[in-house]
Amino acid sequence: MSVQTVAVVDYGMGNLRSVSQAVQAAAAGSGWQVVVTSRPEEVRAAQRIVLPGQGAMRDCMRELNDSGLRESVLEAAAHKPMFGVCVGMQMLLDHSEEQDTPGLGLIPGRCLRFQLEGRTQPDGSRYKVPQMGWNQVWRQSPDGRGHPVWSGVPDGSYYYFVHSYYAQPSDARHSAGETDYGARFTAALARDNIFATQFHPEKSAAHGLALYRNFLAWNP
């Protein structure tokens, strides 16, 4: 039997070590091999793709283009299970307000900056941008059951966020999870064979590992 591989895309802008270690932990005993790669041919050969990202979206998009990986990522997104993380999620959309940056256009929508200056949280403290820390995520889906990648994870579980921009999909059906920070916003996206989170599953303890484990078992 051929080895099944998960490619963590290395275009120079992801939290590669912690993402790959978390995916490896989730894959333990499953037969999946996790490879961190900057080679388009390895992305094309893999059965599943993880697209991480951190920093400014313009930098991430530039590095993805300059690395020669953009086309292989788009090819994979057309038919392979793909998991986007943090800026890797934002890149899936059409556009970001951050430095007026176009995205990959895989999910219709845009990224907006939190507008929370001067506002206070329920405990009286001021909202800070970026949002940095743990927050609850509530499943969303048209059928009310939630996306398969949430399987077995309690609704309202806490995940770790670090971000100043948030996703606003054009179609609410592509919102797979929501979080409150000043107002409700989309914290997870899903469309066909793509699932993505604004938060960092690799920094979110057992519930984060559960998402990677479910992703490896998911058959869209």
XYZ file of C-alpha atoms in Angstrom:
220
model
C 0.000 0.000 0.000
C 1.376 3.427 -0.928
C 2.127 5.872 1.862
C -0.494 8.571 2.367
C 1.116 11.981 2.821
C 0.011 15.298 4.282
C 2.001 18.231 2.900
C 2.506 21.247 5.169
C 3.256 24.000 2.645
C 6.499 25.849 3.371
C 6.511 29.142 1.483
C 8.480 30.913 4.237
C 5.581 32.431 6.214
C 4.054 29.713 8.378
C 4.479 28.555 11.943
C 5.837 25.368 10.433
C 7.400 23.657 13.410
C 4.376 23.797 15.699
C 1.905 23.084 12.863
C 3.830 20.078 11.579
C 4.379 18.688 15.093
C 0.677 18.995 15.871
C -0.331 17.300 12.610
C 2.218 14.548 13.295
C 0.763 14.054 16.782
C -2.734 13.868 15.291
C -1.506 11.376 12.681
C 0.168 9.030 15.178
C -0.828 5.437 14.478
C -2.971 6.384 11.469
C -0.469 5.589 8.726
C -0.272 9.191 7.512
C 3.164 10.649 6.801
C 3.579 14.397 7.401
C 6.039 16.292 5.187
C 6.996 19.959 5.392
C 7.779 20.963 1.843
C 8.693 23.919 -0.346
C 8.586 21.775 -3.506
C 5.553 22.090 -5.801
C 5.883 18.463 -6.924
C 5.554 17.243 -3.326
C 2.432 19.356 -2.847
C 1.016 17.819 -6.038
C 1.901 14.302 -4.852
C 0.375 14.648 -1.383
C -3.125 13.421 -0.585
C -3.912 16.263 1.851
C -2.615 19.806 2.238
C -2.136 22.111 5.233
C -1.625 25.801 4.356
C -0.293 27.752 7.346
C 0.420 31.470 7.467
C 1.430 34.191 9.893
C 2.384 37.844 9.644
C 0.997 40.324 7.129
C -1.187 38.928 4.355
C 0.609 40.912 1.655
C 3.903 39.299 2.688
C 2.301 35.851 2.715
C 0.815 36.287 -0.752
C 4.108 37.636 -2.130
C 6.089 34.728 -0.683
C 3.569 32.176 -1.948
C 3.890 33.655 -5.439
C 7.682 34.003 -5.339
C 8.166 30.485 -3.982
C 6.584 28.951 -7.075
C 4.047 27.160 -4.882
C 0.938 29.149 -5.771
C -0.127 27.002 -8.731
C 0.391 23.714 -6.906
C -1.653 25.025 -3.958
C -4.466 26.104 -6.304
C -4.379 22.721 -8.032
C -4.587 20.949 -4.689
C -7.429 23.199 -3.524
C -9.469 22.130 -6.549
C -9.862 18.539 -5.371
C -7.788 17.593 -2.289
C -8.729 18.080 1.365
C -7.030 21.309 2.471
C -6.732 22.896 5.920
C -5.875 26.606 6.101
C -4.538 28.097 9.345
C -4.573 31.764 10.470
C -3.354 33.891 7.529
C -3.547 30.640 5.552
C -7.298 30.957 6.034
C -7.429 34.651 5.107
C -5.519 33.944 1.893
C -8.365 31.725 0.682
C -10.664 34.739 0.339
C -10.842 37.291 -2.474
C -9.317 40.285 -0.729
C -7.998 41.715 2.544
C -8.140 45.277 3.831
C -4.614 44.678 5.122
C -2.502 46.705 2.676
C -5.275 46.260 0.053
C -4.155 42.712 -0.739
C -5.833 40.316 -3.190
C -6.168 36.709 -2.043
C -6.463 33.372 -3.825
C -10.195 33.708 -4.481
C -11.031 30.145 -3.418
C -13.865 31.253 -1.119
C -15.814 34.437 -1.957
C -15.342 37.123 0.683
C -12.903 39.522 2.283
C -10.893 40.201 5.436
C -11.673 43.271 7.535
C -9.804 44.927 10.383
C -11.344 44.917 13.840
C -12.776 48.394 14.572
C -12.757 48.295 18.368
C -10.899 51.456 19.363
C -12.256 52.896 22.597
C -14.724 50.058 23.201
C -14.816 48.146 26.446
C -15.396 44.468 27.109
C -18.048 43.198 29.564
C -15.422 43.095 32.338
C -14.653 46.793 31.798
C -11.277 46.342 30.101
C -10.651 47.815 26.677
C -10.729 45.627 23.602
C -7.237 45.184 22.216
C -6.248 44.696 18.595
C -4.853 42.215 17.791
C -7.106 39.791 19.607
C -4.572 37.638 21.393
C -5.565 34.691 23.564
C -8.244 32.083 24.075
C -11.815 32.490 22.870
C -14.830 30.274 22.279
C -15.827 29.019 18.847
C -19.415 28.078 17.979
C -20.133 25.731 15.101
C -22.120 26.984 12.128
C -23.611 25.022 9.236
C -26.700 25.188 7.033
C -27.966 21.848 8.377
C -27.248 22.722 12.007
C -25.100 19.625 12.563
C -21.727 21.267 12.078
C -18.885 20.433 9.731
C -17.356 16.921 10.004
C -14.022 18.419 11.123
C -15.800 19.454 14.357
C -16.795 15.844 15.055
C -16.603 15.003 18.749
C -15.502 18.517 19.754
C -17.858 20.219 22.241
C -19.551 23.285 20.794
C -18.179 26.445 22.374
C -14.705 24.977 22.914
C -11.834 27.427 23.412
C -9.125 28.008 20.812
C -6.090 30.279 20.639
C -6.224 33.414 18.453
C -3.698 36.052 17.380
C -5.113 38.377 14.703
C -6.119 41.924 13.781
C -8.193 41.002 10.706
C -11.163 38.677 10.430
C -12.923 36.865 7.594
C -16.253 37.978 6.185
C -17.397 35.367 3.637
C -19.839 36.571 0.992
C -22.032 33.511 1.549
C -22.948 32.694 5.158
C -23.000 29.001 4.231
C -19.193 29.128 4.064
C -18.956 30.136 7.730
C -18.199 26.944 9.693
C -17.564 28.577 13.065
C -18.082 31.914 14.807
C -16.490 33.759 17.713
C -17.428 36.883 19.665
C -14.890 39.689 19.911
C -16.716 42.992 19.933
C -19.225 41.339 17.610
C -19.700 37.934 16.022
C -17.204 37.113 13.296
C -16.328 34.058 11.224
C -13.565 32.039 12.870
C -13.707 29.021 10.539
C -14.428 28.695 6.836
C -15.511 25.663 4.843
C -16.297 25.051 1.203
C -16.329 21.663 -0.518
C -12.915 20.072 0.214
C -11.528 23.100 2.085
C -11.660 23.766 5.838
C -9.814 26.624 7.515
C -9.540 28.349 10.880
C -8.525 31.835 11.983
C -7.343 30.396 15.301
C -4.311 28.138 15.743
C -5.307 24.492 16.325
C -1.637 23.667 16.985
C -1.670 26.048 19.978
C -5.102 24.942 21.220
C -4.317 21.763 23.184
C -6.557 18.687 22.862
C -9.408 20.370 20.980
C -6.944 21.656 18.387
C -5.393 18.236 17.877
C -8.905 16.829 17.494
C -9.488 19.102 14.492
C -6.309 17.909 12.767
C -7.239 14.293 13.565
C -10.722 14.810 12.105
C -9.208 16.471 9.041
C -7.099 13.379 8.368
C -10.224 11.199 8.535
C -12.502 13.564 6.592
C -13.717 12.445 3.170
C -15.340 15.453 1.485
